[in-house]
CSV table of C-alpha atoms in Angstrom, one decimal:
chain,number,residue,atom,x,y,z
E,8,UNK,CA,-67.5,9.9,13.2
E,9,UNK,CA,-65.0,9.1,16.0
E,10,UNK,CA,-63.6,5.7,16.1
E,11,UNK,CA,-64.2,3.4,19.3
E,12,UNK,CA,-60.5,3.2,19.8
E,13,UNK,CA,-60.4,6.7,20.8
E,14,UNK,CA,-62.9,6.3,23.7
E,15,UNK,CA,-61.0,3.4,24.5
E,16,UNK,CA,-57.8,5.4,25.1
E,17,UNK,CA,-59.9,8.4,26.5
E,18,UNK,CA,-60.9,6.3,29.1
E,19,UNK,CA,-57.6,4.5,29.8
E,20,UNK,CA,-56.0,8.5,30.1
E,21,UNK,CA,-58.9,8.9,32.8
E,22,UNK,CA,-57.9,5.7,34.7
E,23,UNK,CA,-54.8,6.1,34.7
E,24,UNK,CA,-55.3,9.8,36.2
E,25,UNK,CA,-57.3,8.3,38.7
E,26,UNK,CA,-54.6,5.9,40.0
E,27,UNK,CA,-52.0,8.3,39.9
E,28,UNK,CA,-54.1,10.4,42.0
E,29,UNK,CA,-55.0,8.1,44.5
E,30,UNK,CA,-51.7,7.1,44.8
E,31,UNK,CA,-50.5,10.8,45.1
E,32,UNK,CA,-53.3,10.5,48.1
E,33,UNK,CA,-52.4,7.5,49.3
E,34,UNK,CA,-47.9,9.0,49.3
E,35,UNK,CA,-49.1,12.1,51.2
E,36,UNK,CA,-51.5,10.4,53.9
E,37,UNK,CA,-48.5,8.0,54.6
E,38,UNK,CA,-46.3,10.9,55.0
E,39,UNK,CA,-48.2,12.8,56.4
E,40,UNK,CA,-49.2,9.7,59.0
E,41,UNK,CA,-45.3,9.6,59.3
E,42,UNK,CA,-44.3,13.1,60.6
E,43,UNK,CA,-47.2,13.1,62.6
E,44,UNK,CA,-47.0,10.3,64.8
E,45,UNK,CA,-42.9,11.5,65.0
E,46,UNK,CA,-44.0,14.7,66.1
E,47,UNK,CA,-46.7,12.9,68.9
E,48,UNK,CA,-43.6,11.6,70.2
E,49,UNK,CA,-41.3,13.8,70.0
E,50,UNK,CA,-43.4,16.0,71.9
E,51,UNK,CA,-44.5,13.5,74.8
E,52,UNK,CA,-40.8,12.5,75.4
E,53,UNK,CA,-40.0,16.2,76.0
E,54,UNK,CA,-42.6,16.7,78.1
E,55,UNK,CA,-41.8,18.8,81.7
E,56,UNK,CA,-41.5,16.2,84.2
E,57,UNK,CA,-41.7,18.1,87.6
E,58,UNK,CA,-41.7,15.3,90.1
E,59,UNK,CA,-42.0,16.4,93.8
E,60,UNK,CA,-38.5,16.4,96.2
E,61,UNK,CA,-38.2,13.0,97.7
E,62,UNK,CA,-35.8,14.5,100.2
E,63,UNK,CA,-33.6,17.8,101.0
E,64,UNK,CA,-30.0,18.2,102.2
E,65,UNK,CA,-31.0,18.3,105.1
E,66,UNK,CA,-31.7,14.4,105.2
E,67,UNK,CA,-28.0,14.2,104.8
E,68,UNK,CA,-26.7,16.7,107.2
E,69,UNK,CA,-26.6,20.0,105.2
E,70,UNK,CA,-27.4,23.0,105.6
E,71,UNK,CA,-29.1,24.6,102.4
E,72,UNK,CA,-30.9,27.8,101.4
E,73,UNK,CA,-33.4,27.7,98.7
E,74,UNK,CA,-32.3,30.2,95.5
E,75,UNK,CA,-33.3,30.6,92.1
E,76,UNK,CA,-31.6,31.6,89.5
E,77,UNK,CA,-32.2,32.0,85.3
E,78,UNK,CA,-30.1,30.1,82.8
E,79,UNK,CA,-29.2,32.2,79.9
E,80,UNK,CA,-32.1,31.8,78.1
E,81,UNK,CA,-34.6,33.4,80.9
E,82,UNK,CA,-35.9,30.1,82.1
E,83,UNK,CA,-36.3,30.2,86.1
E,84,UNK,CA,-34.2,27.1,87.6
E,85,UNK,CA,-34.9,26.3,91.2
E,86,UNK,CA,-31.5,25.3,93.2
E,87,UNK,CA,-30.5,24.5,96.4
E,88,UNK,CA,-27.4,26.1,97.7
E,89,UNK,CA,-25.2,24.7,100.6
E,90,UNK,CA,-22.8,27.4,101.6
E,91,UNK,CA,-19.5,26.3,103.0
E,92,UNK,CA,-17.7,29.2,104.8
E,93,UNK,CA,-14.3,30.1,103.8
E,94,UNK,CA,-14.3,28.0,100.4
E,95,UNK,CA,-13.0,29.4,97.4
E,96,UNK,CA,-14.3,26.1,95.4
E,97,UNK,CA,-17.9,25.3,94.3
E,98,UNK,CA,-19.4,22.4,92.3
E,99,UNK,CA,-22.6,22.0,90.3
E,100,UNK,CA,-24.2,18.8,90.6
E,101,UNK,CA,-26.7,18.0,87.9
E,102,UNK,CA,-28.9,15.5,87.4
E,103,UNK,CA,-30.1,13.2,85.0
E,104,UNK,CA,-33.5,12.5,82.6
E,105,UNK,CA,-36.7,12.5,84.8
E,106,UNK,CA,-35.2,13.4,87.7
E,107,UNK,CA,-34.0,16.5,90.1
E,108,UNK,CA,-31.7,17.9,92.4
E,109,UNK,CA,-33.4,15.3,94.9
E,110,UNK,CA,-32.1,12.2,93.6
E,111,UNK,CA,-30.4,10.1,96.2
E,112,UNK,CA,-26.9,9.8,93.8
E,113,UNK,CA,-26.8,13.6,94.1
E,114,UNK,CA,-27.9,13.7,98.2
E,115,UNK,CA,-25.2,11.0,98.8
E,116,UNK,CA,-22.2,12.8,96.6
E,117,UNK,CA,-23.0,16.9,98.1
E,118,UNK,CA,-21.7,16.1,101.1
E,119,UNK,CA,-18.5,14.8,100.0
E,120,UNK,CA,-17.6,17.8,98.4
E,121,UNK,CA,-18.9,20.1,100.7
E,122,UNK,CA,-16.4,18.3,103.6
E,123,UNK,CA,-13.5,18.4,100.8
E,124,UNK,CA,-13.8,22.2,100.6
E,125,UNK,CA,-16.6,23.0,98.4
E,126,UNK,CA,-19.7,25.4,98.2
E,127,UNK,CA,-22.3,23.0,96.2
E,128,UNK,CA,-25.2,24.0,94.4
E,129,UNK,CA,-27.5,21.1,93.5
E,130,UNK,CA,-29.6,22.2,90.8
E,131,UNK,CA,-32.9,21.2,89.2
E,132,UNK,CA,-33.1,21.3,85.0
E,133,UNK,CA,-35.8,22.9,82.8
E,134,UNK,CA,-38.6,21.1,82.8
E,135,UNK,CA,-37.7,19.0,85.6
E,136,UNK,CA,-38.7,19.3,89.7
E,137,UNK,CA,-39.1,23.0,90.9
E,138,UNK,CA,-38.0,24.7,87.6
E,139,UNK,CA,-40.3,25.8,85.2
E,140,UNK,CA,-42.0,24.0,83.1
E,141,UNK,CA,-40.6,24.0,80.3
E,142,UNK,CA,-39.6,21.1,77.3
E,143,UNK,CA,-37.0,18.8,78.1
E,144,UNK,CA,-34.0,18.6,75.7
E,145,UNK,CA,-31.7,15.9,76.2
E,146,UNK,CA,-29.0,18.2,77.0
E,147,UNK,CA,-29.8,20.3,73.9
E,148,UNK,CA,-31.2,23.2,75.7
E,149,UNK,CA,-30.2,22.2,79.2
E,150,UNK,CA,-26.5,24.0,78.7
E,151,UNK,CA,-28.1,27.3,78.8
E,152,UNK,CA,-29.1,26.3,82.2
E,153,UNK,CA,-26.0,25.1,83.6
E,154,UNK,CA,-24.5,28.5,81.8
E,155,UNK,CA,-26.9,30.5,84.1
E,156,UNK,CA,-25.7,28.5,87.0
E,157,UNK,CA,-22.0,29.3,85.8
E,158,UNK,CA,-23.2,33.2,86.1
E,159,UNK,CA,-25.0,32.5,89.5
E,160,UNK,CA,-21.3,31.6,90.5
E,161,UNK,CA,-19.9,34.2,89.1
E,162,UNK,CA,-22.1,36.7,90.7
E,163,UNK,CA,-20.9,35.0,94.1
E,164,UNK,CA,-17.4,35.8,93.6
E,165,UNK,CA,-16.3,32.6,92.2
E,166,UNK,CA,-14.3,32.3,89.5
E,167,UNK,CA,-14.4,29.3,86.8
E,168,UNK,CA,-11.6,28.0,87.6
E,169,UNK,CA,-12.6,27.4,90.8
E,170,UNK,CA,-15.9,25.3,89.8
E,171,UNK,CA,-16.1,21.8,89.1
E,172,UNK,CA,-19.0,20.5,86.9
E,173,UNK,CA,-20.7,16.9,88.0
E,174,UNK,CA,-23.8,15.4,86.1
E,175,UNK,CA,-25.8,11.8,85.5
E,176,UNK,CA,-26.7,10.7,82.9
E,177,UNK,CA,-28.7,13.4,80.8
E,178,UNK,CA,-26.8,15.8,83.5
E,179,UNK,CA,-23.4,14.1,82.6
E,180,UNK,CA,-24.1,15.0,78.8
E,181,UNK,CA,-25.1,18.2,79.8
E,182,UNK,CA,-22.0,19.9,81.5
E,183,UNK,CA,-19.4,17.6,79.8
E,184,UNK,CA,-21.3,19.5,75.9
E,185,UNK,CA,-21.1,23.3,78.7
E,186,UNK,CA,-17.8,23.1,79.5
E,187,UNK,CA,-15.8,23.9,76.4
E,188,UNK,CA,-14.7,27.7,76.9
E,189,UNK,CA,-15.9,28.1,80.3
E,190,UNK,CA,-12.4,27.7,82.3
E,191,UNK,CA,-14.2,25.5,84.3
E,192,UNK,CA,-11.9,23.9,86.5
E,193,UNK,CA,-13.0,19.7,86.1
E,194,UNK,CA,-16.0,17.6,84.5
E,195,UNK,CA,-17.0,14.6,86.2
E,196,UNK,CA,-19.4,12.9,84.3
E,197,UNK,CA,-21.1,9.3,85.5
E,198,UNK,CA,-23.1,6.9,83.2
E,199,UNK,CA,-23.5,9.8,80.1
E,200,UNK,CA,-24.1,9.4,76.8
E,201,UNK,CA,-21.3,10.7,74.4
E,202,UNK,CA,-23.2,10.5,71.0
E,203,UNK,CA,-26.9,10.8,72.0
E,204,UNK,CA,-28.3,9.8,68.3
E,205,UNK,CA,-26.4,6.5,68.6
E,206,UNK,CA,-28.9,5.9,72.1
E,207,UNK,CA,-31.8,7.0,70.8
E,208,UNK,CA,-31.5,4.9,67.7
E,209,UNK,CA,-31.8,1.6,70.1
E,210,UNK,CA,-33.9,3.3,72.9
E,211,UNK,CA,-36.6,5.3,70.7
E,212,UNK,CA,-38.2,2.0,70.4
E,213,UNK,CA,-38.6,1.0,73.6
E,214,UNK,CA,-39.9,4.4,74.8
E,215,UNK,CA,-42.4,5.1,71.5
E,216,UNK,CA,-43.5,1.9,71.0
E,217,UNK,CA,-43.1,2.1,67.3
E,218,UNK,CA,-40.6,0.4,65.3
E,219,UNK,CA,-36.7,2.4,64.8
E,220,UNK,CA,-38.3,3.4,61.3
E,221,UNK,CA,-39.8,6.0,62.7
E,222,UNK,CA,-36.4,7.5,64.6
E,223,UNK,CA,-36.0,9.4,62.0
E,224,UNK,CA,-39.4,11.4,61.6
E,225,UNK,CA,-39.1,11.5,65.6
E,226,UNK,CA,-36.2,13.1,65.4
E,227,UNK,CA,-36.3,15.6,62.8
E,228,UNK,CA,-40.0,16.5,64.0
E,229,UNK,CA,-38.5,17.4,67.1
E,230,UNK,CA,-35.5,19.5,65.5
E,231,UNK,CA,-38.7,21.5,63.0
E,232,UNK,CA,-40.8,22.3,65.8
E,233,UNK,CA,-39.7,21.7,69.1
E,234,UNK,CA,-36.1,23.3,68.9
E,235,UNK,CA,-34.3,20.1,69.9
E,236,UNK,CA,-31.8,18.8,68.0
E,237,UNK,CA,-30.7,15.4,68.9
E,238,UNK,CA,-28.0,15.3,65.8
E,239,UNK,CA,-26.6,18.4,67.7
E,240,UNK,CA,-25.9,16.5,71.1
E,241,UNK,CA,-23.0,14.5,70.7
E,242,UNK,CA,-20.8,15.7,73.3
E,243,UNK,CA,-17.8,12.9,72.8
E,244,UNK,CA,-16.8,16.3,70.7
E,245,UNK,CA,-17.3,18.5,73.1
E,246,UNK,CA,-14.8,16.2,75.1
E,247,UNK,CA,-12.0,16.2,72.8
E,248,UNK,CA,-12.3,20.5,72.9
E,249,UNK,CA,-12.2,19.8,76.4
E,250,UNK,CA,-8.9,17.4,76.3
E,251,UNK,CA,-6.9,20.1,73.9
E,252,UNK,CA,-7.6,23.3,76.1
E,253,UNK,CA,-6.6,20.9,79.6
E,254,UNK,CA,-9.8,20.8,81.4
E,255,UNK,CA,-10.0,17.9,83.5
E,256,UNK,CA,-12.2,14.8,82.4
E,257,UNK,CA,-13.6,12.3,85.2
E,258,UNK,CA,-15.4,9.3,83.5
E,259,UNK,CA,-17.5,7.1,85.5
E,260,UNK,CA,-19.1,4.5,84.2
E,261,UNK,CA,-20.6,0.5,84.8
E,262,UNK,CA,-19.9,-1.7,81.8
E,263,UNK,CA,-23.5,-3.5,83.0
E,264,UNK,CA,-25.6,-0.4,82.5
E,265,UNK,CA,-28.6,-1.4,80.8
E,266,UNK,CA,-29.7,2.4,80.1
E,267,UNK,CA,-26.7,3.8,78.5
E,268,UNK,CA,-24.2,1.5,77.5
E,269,UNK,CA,-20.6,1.1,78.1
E,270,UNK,CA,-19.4,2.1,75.1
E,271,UNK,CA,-20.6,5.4,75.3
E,272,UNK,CA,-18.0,5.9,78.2
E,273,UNK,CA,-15.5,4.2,75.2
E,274,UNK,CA,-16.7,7.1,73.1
E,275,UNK,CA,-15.2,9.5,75.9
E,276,UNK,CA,-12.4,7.9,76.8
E,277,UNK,CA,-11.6,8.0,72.8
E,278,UNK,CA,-12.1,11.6,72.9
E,279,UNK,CA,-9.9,12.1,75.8
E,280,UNK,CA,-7.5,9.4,76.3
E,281,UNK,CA,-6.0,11.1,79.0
E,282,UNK,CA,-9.2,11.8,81.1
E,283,UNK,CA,-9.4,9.8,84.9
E,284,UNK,CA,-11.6,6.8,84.2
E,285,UNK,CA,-13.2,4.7,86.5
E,286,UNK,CA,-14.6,1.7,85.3
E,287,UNK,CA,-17.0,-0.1,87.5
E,288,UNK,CA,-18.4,-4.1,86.9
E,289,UNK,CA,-22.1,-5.2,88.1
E,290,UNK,CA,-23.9,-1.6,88.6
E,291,UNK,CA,-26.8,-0.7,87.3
E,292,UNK,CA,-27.1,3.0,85.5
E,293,UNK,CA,-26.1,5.7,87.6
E,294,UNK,CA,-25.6,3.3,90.8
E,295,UNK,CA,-21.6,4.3,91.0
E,296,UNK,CA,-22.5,6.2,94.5
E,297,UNK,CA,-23.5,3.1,95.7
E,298,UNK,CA,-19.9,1.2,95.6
E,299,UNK,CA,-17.9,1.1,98.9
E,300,UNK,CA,-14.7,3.2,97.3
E,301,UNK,CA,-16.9,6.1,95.8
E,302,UNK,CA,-16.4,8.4,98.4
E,303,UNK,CA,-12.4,7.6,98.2
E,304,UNK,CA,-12.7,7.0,94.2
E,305,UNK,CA,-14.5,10.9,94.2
E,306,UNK,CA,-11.6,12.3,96.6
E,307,UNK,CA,-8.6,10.9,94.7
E,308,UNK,CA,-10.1,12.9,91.9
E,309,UNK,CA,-10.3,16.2,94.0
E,310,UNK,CA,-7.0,15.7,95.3
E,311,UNK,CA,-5.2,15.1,92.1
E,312,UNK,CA,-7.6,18.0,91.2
E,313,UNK,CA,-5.7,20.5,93.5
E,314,UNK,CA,-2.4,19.2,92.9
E,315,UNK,CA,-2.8,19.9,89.0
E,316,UNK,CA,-4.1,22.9,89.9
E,317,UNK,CA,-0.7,23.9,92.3
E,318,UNK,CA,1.9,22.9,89.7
């Protein structure tokens, strides 16, 4: 006859398999919950964002002809080129997050090269105004495009030493992290983020809505199945590379810009102590074109530029 203790612990063995399993259930819907609402925004963040052309060179004088060209990963990357006869030099301006070749800071800075010597191609990033539509990176991806704009050049006749690389924000990180090996001849970068996991650890937040607990999952849902990889952008390195081989490093930044803060142009100027810095008071982010002494600021650049380049 079995004694009533072993029901007893019979029963106890099947309750306490029924915990452990609901709590095995319980573990996976909250991970799964996790990674899931990381990869929701992951994936709405690096959305294309193709907003129409508010304007065209034309608004500021130039003279521009339409071209596409491919960055090196076969995306198609509209562009507009403004040719300046007899120039040997040629600049890329690039843009930042959410915008394009449009955007007034880029409009208001093409003509000063072009009437210090330069051909200037403004262009627009993947995913962003005429290119196609594609997922935005960050500045992951984005250096294959400013790569293909490199061969564009090159196809032209012009060599890298003869190219200067200028970008915003997103577009700063982008060419400062293409540079390295290029032979570029200078990388200006205004209001960019030199360690973009330190931003997105304070800004994920405010753009998901969900608390910096979830940066993580973001982050590495993105790297699993979007092929971004925000650990991998941190182009404070990519400056330093740039400082031993002797490219030239232009930092611009406004220690009151609210989007990326000032000590990411600390993280630079670390990098590269050598590097021409220009540090403005009371702008907002990417607002340097706006100052009085920009235009002069950009041409003292240029001219020590040439004078490096003559020695």
């Amino acid at each position: 006859m079995q004694r009533p203790f072993s029901n007893v612990a019979v029963k106890r063995g099947r309750s306490v398999r029924r915990m452990f399993t609901w709590v095995l259930l319980a573990l996976a819907i909250l991970i799964v919950s996790y990674f899931g609402l990381g990869l929701y925004v992951a994936t709405r963040l690096t959305a294309p964002s193709n907003e129409p052309m508010a304007a065209t060179p034309a608004s500021v004088g130039l003279k521009f002809r339409e071209v596409s060209l491919r960055s090196t990963d076969g995306v198609r990357l509209s562009a507009w080129w403004v040719p300046k006869k007899g120039a040997s030099r040629a600049v890329i301006l690039v843009h930042g997050w959410g915008g394009n070749k449009s955007n007034e800071q880029i409009l208001k800075t093409a003509p000063i090269y072009a009437r210090a010597g330069y051909n200037v191609l403004m262009m627009d990033l993947r995913g962003h105004g005429q290119s196609e539509a594609v997922r935005r990176t960050l500045g992951y991806q984005e250096t294959r495009d400013v790569r293909g704009a490199l061969g564009w050049l090159e196809k032209k006749g012009f060599g890298p030493g003869e190219i200067v690389l200028h970008g915003w924000s997103m577009g700063a990180a982008t060419v400062v992290r293409s540079a390295p090996g290029t032979g570029v001849a200078a990388v200006v970068e205004d209001s960019g983020y030199a360690d973009l996991p330190l931003l997105l650890n304070r800004s994920l937040p405010e753009n998901s809505g969900l608390p910096s607990f979830f940066n993580f999952g973001t982050m590495l849902m993105a790297k699993v199945f979007l092929n971004f990889d925000a650990w991998a952008v941190v182009p404070y390195h990519q400056a330093s590379e740039l400082a031993k081989s002797g490219t030239t490093l232009f930092i611009i930044h406004s220690t009151t810009d609210q989007t990326v803060p000032f000590e990411q142009a600390r993280l630079f100027r670390k990098a590269d102590p050598k590097a021409a810095f220009w540090k403005l008071e009371g702008y907002e982010h990417v607002d340097s074109y706006t100052a009085p002494d920009y235009r002069e600021k950009l041409l003292d650049f240029l001219r020590e530029l040439k004078a490096k380049e003559a020695a």
